[in-house]
Coordinates of C-alpha atoms in Angstrom, one line a residue:
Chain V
X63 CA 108.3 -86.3 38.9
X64 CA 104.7 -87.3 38.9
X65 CA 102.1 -85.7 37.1
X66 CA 99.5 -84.3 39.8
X67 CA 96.4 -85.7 38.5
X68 CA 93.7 -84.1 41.0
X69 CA 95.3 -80.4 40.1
X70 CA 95.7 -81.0 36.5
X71 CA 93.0 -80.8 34.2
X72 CA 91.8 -84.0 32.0
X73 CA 91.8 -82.1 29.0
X74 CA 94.7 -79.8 29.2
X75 CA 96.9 -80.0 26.2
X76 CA 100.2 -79.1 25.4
X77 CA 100.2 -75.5 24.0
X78 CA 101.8 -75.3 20.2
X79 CA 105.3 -74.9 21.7
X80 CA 107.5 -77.9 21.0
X81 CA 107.4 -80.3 24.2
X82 CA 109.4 -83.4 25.3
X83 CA 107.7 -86.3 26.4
X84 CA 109.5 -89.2 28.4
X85 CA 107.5 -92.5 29.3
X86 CA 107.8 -92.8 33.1
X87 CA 108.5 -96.2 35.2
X88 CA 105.4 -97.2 35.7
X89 CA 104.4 -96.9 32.0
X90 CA 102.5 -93.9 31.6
X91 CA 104.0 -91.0 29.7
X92 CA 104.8 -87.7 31.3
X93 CA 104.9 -84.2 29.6
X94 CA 107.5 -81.8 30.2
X95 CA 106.9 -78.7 29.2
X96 CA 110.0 -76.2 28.6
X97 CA 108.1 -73.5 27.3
X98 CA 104.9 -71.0 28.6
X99 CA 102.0 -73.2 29.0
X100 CA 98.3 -73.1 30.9
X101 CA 99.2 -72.9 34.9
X102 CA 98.2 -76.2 36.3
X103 CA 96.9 -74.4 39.2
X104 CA 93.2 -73.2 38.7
X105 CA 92.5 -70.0 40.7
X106 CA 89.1 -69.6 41.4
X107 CA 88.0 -65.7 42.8
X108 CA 85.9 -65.7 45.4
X109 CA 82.1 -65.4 45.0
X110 CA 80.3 -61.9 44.1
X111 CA 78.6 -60.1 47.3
X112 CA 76.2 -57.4 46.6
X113 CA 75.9 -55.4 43.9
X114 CA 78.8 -54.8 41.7
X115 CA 80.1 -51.1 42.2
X116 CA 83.3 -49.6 40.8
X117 CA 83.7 -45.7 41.3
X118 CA 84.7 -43.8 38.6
X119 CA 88.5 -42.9 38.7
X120 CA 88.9 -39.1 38.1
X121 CA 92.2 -38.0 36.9
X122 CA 94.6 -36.5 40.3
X123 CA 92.1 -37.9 43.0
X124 CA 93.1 -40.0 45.4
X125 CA 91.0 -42.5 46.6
X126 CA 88.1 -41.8 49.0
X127 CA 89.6 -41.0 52.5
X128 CA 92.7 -40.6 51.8
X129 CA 94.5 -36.9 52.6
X130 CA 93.7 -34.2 49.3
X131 CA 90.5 -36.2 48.6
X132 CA 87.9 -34.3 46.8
X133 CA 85.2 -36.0 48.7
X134 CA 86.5 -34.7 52.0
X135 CA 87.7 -31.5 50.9
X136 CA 84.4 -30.3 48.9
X137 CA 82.0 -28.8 51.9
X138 CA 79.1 -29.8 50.4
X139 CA 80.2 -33.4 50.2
X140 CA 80.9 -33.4 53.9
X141 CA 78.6 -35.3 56.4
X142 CA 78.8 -33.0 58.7
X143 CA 78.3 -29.4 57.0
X144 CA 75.1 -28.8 58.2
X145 CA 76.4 -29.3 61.5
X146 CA 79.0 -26.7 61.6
X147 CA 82.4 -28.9 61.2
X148 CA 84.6 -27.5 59.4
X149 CA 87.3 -29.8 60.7
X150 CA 87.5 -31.3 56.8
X151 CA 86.4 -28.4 55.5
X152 CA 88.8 -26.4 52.7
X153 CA 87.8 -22.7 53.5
X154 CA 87.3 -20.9 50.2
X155 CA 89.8 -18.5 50.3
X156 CA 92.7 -20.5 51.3
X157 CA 94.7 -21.6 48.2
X158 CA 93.0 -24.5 46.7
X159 CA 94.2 -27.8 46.0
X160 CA 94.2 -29.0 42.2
X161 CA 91.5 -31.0 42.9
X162 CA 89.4 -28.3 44.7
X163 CA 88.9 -26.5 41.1
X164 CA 85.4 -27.8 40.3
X165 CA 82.2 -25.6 41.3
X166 CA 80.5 -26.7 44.3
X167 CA 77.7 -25.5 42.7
X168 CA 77.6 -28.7 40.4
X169 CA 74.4 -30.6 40.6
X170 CA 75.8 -33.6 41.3
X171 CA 77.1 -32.8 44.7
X172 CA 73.7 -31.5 45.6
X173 CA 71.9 -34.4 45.3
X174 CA 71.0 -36.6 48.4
X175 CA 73.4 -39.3 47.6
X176 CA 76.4 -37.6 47.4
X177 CA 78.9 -39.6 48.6
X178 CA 78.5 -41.8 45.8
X179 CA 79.7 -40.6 43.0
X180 CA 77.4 -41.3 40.0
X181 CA 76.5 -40.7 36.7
X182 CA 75.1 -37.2 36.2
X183 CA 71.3 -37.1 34.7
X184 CA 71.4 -35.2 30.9
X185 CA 71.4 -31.6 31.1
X186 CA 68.3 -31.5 29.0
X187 CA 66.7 -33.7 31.7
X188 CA 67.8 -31.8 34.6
X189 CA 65.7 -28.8 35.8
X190 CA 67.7 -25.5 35.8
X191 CA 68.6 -24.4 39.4
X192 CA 67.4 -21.0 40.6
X193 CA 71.0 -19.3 40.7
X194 CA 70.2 -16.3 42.1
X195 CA 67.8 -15.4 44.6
X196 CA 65.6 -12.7 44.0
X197 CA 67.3 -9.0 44.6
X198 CA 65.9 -7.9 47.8
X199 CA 67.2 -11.4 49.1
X200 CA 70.6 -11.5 48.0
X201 CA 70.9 -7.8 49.6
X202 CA 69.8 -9.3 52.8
X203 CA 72.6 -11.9 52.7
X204 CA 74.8 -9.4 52.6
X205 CA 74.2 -8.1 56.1
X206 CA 75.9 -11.4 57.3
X207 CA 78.6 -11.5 55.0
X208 CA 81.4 -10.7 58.3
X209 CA 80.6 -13.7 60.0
X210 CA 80.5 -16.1 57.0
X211 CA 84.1 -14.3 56.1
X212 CA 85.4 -15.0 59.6
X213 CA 84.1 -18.2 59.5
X214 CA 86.2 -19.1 56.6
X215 CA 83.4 -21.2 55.0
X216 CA 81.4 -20.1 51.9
X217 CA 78.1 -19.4 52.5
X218 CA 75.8 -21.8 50.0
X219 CA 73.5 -19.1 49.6
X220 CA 75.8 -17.6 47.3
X221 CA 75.4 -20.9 44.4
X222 CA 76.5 -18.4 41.7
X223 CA 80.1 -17.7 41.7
X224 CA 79.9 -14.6 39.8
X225 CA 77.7 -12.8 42.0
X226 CA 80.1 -14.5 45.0
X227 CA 82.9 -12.7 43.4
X228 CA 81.4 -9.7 43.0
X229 CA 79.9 -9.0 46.1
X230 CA 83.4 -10.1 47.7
X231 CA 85.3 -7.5 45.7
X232 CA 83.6 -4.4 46.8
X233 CA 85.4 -1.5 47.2
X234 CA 85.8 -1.6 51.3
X235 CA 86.6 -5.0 51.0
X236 CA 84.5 -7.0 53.9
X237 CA 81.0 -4.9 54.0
X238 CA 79.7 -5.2 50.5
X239 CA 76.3 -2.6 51.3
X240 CA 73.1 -2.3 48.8
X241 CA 74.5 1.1 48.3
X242 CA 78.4 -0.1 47.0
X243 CA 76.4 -2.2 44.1
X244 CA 73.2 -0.5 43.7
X245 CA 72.6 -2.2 40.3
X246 CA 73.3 -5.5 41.9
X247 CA 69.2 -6.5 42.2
X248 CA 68.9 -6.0 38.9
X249 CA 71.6 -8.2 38.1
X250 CA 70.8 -10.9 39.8
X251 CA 67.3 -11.1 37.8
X252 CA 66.9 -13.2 34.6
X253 CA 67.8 -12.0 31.2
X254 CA 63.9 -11.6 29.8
X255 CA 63.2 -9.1 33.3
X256 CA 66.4 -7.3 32.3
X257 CA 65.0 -6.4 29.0
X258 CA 61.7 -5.8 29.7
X259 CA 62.8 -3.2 32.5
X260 CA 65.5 -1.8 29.8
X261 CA 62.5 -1.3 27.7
X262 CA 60.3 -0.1 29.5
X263 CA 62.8 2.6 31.1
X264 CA 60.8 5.1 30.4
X265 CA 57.7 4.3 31.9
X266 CA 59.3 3.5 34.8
X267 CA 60.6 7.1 35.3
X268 CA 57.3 8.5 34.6
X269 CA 55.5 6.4 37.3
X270 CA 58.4 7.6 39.6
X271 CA 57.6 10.7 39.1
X272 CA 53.8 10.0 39.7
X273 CA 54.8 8.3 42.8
X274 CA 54.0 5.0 42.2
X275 CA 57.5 3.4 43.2
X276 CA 58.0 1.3 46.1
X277 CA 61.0 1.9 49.0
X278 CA 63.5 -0.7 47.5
X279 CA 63.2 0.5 43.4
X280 CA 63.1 4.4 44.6
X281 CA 67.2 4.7 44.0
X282 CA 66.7 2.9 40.8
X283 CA 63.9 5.0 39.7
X284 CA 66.0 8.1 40.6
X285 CA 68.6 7.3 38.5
X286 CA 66.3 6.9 35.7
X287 CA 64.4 10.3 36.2
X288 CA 68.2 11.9 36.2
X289 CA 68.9 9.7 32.9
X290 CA 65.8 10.5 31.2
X291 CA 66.1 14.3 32.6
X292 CA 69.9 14.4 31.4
X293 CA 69.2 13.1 27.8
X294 CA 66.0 16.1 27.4
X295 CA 68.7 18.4 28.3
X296 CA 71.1 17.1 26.3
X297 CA 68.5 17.2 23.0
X298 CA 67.5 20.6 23.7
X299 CA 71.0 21.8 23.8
X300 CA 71.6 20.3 20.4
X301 CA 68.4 22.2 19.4
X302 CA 69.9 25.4 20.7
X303 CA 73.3 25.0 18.8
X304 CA 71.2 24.2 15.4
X305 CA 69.4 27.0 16.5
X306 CA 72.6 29.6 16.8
X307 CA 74.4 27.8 13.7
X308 CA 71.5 29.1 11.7
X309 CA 71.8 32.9 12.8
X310 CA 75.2 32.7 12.6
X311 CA 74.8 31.9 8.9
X312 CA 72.0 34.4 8.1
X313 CA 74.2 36.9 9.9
X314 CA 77.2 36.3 8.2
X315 CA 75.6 36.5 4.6
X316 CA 73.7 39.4 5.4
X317 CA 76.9 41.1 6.3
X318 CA 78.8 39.9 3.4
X319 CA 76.1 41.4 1.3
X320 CA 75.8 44.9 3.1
X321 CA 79.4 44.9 2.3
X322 CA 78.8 44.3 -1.3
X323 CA 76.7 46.6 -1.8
X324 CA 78.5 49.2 0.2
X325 CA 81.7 49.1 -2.0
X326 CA 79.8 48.8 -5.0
X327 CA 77.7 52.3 -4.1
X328 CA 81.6 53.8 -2.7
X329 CA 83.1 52.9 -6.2
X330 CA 80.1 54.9 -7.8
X331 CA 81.7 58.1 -6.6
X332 CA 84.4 59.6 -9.2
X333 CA 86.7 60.8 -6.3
X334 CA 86.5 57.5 -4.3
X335 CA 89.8 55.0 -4.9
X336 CA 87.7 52.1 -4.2
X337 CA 86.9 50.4 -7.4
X338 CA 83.8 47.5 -7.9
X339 CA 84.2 44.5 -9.8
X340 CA 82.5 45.8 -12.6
X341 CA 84.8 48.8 -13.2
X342 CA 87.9 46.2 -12.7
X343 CA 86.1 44.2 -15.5
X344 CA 85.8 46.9 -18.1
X345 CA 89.6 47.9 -17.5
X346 CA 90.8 45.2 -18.3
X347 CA 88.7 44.4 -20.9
X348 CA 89.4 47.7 -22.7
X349 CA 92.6 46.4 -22.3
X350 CA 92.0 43.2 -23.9
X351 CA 89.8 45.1 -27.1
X352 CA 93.3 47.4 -27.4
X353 CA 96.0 44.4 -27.8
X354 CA 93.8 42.3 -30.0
X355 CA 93.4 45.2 -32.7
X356 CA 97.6 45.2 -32.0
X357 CA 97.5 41.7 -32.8
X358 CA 94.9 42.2 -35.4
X359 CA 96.9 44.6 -37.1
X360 CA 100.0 42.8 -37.5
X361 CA 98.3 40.0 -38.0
X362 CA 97.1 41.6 -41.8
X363 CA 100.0 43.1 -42.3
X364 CA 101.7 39.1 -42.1
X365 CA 99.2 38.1 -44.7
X366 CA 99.6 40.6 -46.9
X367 CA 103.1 40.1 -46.6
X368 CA 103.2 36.6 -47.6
X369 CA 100.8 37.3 -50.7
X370 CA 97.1 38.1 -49.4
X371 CA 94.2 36.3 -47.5
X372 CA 94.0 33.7 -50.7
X373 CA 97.3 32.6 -50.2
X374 CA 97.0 32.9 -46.5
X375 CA 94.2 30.1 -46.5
X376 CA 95.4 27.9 -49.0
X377 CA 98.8 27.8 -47.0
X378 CA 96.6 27.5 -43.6
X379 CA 94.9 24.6 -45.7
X380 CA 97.5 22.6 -46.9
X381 CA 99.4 22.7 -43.3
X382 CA 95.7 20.6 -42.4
X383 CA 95.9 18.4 -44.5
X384 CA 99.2 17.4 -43.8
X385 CA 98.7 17.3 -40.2
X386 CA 96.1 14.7 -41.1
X387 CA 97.9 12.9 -43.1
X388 CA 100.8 12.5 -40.8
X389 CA 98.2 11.5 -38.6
X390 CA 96.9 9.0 -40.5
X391 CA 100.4 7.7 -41.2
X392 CA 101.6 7.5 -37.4
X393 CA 98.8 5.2 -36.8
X394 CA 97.4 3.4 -39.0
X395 CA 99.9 2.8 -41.7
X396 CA 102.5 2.6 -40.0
X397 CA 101.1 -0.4 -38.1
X398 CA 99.7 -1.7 -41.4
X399 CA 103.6 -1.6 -42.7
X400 CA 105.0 -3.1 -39.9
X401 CA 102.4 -6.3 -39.9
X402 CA 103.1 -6.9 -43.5
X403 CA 106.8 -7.7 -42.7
X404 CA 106.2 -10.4 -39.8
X405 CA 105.8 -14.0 -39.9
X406 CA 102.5 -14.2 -39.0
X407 CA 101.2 -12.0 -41.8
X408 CA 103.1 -14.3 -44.3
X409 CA 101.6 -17.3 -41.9
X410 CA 98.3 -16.1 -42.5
X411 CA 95.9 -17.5 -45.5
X412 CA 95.0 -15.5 -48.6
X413 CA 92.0 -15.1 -47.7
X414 CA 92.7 -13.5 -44.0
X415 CA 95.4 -11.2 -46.5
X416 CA 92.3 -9.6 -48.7
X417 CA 90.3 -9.0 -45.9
X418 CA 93.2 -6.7 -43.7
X419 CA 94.1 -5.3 -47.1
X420 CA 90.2 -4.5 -48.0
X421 CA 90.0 -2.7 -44.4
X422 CA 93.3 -0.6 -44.6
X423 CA 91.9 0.6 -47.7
X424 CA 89.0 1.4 -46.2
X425 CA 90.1 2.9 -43.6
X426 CA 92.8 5.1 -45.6
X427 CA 89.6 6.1 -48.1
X428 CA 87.7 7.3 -44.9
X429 CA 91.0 9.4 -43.9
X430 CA 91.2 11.1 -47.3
X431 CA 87.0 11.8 -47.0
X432 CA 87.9 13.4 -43.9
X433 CA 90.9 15.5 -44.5
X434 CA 88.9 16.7 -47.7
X435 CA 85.6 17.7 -45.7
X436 CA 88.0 19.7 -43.5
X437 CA 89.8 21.7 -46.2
X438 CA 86.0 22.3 -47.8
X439 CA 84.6 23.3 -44.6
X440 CA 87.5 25.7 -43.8
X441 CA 86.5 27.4 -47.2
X442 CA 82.8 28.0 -45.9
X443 CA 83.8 29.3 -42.8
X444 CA 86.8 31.3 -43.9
X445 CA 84.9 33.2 -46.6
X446 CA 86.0 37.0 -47.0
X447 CA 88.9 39.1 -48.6
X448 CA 90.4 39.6 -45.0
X449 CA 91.1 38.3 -41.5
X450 CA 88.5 39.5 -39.4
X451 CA 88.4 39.9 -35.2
X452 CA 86.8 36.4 -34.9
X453 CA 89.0 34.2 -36.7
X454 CA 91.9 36.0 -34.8
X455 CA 90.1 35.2 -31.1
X456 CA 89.9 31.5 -32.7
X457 CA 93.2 31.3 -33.5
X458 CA 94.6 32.1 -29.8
X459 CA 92.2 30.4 -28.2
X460 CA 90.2 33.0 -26.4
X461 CA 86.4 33.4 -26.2
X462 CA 85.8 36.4 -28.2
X463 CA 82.6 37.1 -26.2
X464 CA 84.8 38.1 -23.2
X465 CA 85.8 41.2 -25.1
X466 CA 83.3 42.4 -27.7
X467 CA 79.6 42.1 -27.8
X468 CA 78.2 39.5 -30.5
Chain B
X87 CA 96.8 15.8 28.4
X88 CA 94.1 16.1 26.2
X89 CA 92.3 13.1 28.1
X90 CA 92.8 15.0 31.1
X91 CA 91.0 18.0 30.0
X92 CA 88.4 15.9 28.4
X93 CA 87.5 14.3 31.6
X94 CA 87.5 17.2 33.3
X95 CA 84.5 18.6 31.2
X96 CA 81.1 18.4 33.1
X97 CA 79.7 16.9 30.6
X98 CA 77.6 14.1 32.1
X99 CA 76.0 16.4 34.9
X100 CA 72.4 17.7 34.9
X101 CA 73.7 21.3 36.4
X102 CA 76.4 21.9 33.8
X103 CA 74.2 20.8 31.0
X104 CA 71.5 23.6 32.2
X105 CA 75.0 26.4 32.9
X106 CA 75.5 25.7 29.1
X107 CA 71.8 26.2 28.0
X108 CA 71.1 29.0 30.1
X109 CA 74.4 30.4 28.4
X110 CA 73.5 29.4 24.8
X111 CA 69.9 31.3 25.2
X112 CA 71.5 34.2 25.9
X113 CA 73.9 33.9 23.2
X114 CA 70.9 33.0 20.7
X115 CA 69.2 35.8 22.0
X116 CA 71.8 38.1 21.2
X117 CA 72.4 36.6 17.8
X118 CA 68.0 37.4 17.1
X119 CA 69.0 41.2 18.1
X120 CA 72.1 41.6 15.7
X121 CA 69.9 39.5 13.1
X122 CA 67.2 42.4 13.4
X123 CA 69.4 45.2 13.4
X124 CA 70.9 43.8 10.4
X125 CA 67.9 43.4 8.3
X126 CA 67.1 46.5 9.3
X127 CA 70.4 48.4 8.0
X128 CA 70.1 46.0 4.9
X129 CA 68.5 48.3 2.0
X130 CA 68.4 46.6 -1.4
X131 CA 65.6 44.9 -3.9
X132 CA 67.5 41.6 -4.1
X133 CA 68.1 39.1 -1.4
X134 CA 71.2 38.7 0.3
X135 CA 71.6 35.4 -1.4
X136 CA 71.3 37.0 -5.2
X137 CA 73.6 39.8 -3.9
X138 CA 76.8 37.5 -3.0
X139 CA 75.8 35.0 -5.7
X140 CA 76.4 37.8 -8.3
X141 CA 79.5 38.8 -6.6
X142 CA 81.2 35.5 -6.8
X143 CA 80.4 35.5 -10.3
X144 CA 81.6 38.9 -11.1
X145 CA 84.7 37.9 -9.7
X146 CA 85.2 34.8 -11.7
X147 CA 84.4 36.9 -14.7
X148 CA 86.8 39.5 -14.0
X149 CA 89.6 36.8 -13.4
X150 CA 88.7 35.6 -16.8
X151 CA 89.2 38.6 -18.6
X152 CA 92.2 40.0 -16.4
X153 CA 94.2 36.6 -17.4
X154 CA 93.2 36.6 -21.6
X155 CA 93.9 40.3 -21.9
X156 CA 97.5 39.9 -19.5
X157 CA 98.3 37.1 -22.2
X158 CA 97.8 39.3 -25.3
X159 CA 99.5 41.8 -23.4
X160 CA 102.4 39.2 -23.2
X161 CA 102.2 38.4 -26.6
X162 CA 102.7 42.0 -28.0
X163 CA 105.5 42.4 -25.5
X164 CA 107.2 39.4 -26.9
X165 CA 107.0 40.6 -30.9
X166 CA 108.3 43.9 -30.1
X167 CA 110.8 43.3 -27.4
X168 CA 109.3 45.2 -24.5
X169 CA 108.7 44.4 -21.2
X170 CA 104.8 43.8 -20.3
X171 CA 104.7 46.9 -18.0
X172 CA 105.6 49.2 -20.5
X173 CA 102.9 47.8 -23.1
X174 CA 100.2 48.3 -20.6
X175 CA 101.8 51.7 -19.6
X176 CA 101.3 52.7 -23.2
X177 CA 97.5 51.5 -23.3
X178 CA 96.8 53.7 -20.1
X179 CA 96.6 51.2 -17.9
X180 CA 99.0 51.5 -14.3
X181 CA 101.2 48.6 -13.7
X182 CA 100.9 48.1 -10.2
X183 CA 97.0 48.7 -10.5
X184 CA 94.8 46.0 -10.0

């Protein structure tokens, strides 16, 4: 087989896959080449015309033309919208294809050029679109909101779907009237005349009542003046029932005191049943005064009993003492006894030894100091030959002073 | 149901807020007159305030006293064997007396 010389290029080598090589009749050597090499035949594409445009692929389009299109379904994209065809025109309310799902409203499709696809100009470049027209305006679209729903195709006055939905959800359903949304005007203005009309509510009300408001505002401004009217009625019914809280106070503790007073002047009287508080208080505490000198009594005849008042406090003393001492035992050597005996105290150097030693024996000096200050300062207080009323009221824990006089 | 009747209170209209402060005046007005009459009835040096304020504390002091003297009462029933109403039937004192 000869080697096609023309078609072949002069430098075309073998590729790095092993090749067999046979020298022909004629003397020259031929190459056969069993394994992927470099086509011998050079395809050359055909020269570039115009300018070199590729439109962007978007994900579920088809291509331009074709049945389900974007370009031919959007209405704004359509060549003929202006005209009135809506032969390729999706209407609105039909059930919309996955590709229909992207806002008309989208600059891009505004633009003169919109049947080519481009790139879309930066957001912070692009000048923000007036959404809504002003209030009065959108009402008056309204009026011919039957035909553009019959028609089936979106009016493109409406570029804010929001308001679109809103207006097309109204109660009755096809008439959306000024009166069915009467709040709409102020919705379709921007957020900065929102606020200032939300702060400056007031003053609007007031120059409403002046008669300073204009034919399309007046409902507005009425429902202001019966806001601003229902919130002064509303404060000075709070007034009123701060106002009968108080009386009903002032009554009520007058009342109580009349009362008072009137059982306390009844109770006065020998033949009336109706005793006061104070004449409750001095039965019972004659009552008191007799079982304490019961209790006083048999109190002295105990002491005397076990030997007299001497013996009485040094018995009362000594129970004190040990009391403190038991004390003293149940917490501090008791703890002290039962560290000695572990492994860590025997751990522990000689010098950390004399130091806990040095403060249990302080500490058990301090306790004996103590318990001796207590038996010396129940001999100041207990001075006398006898028990007497007080130490008796101390004893049972009761305030003497509820009973006797100091 | 109590959403029901919550909705169903006027509350938000201009003519039931003024049926309910046209009512409340009259009420306050009545409340002045009975005010009046009662400071006119009341007949005492002290203040109304002083008057109860002493009365609470009368009361607390009488509780006070009623409870230490019931538990000395208790005590002597306990040495001698006796029950507590015959103790204080043997200082004077009724029982079932307050």
């Amino acid at each position: 087989m000869p080697a096609d010389k023309s078609t072949a290029p002069p430098t075309s080598q073998p590729l790095s896959t092993p090749a067999s090589a046979r020298i022909l009749d004629d003397g020259e050597m031929m190459v056969i080449a069993s394994t992927p090499m470099k086509s011998p035949h050079n395809k050359v594409l055909p020269p570039l015309e115009g300018n070199l445009s590729i439109p962007k692929k978007r994900r579920g389009l088809g291509t331009p033309g074709s049945k389900g299109s974007y370009l031919n379904t959007s209405p704004l994209l359509s060549p003929d919208t202006s005209s009135g065809n809506d032969q390729n025109v999706t209407p609105r309310g039909s059930t919309p294809l996955k590709q229909n799902r992207r806002s008309v409203s989208t600059p891009i499709f505004n633009r003169p050029s919109a049947g080519k696809p481009t790139r879309v100009v930066s957001i912070h470049t692009t000048p923000i679109p007036e959404l809504t027209p002003p209030g009065s305006n959108s009402l008056l679209l309204d009026t011919d909101l039957p035909d553009s729903l019959t028609s089936s195709t979106p009016s493109r006055s409406f570029s804010s779907p929001l308001l679109y939905k809103k207006i097309f959800t109204s109660k009755d359903g096809l008439s959306p009237s000024p009166s069915a949304t009467p709040l709409l005007g102020f919705e379709d203005q921007s957020p900065s005349r929102r606020a200032l009309k939300r702060k400056n509510v007031n003053d609007i009300a007031e120059a409403d009542t002046s008669g300073n408001s204009t034919g399309n505002d007046s409902s507005v401004h009425a429902k202001l003046v019966a806001k601003k009217e229902l919130k002064d009625l509303r404060r000075s019914e709070a007034f009123l029932d701060v106002e009968i809280k108080k009386y009903e106070d002032q009554i009520g503790l007058i009342t109580r005191a009349n009362r008072y007073l009137a059982s306390h002047k009844t109770s006065e009287e020998p033949s009336s049943p109706i005793r006061s508080v104070d004449a409750l208080i001095e039965k019972w505490r004659s009552v008191g005064q007799q079982a304490a000198s019961y209790l006083l009594n048999s109190a002295l005849v105990k002491v005397s009993n076990m030997g007299g008042y001497q013996e009485y406090r040094k018995r009362q003393a000594d129970r004190t003492t040990r009391q403190l001492v038991s004390q003293f035992e149940d917490e501090m050597a008791g703890k002290y006894e039962g560290f000695i005996e572990l492994e860590e105290y025997k751990e522990m150097s000689a010098l950390d030894k004399k130091e806990l030693d040095e403060r249990y024996n302080e500490y058990k000096r301090k306790s004996e100091v103590k318990t001796e200050g207590h038996g010396k300062k129940q001999k100041t207080e207990e001075e006398g030959n006898a028990i007497t009323m007080k130490q008796l009221f101390r004893e049972l824990n009761v305030e003497y002073a509820l009973f006797f006089d100091d | 149901m109590y959403r029901s009747q919550f909705k169903s209170l006027p509350f938000s209209t201009p003519e039931a807020s003024k049926k309910r402060i046209a009512e409340k005046e009259v009420k306050l007005a009545q409340l002045k007159l009975q005010f009046e009459q009662l400071l006119e009835q009341y007949k005492s040096s002290e203040s109304p305030e002083t008057v109860v304020k002493r009365h609470v504390t009368d009361l607390n002091r009488y509780n006070g006293v009623r409870d230490a003297a019931l538990a000395m009462v208790t005590m002597i029933a306990e040495q001698r064997s006796l029950r507590i109403a015959d103790v204080l039937t043997e200082m004077g004192v009724e029982p079932n007396e307050e």
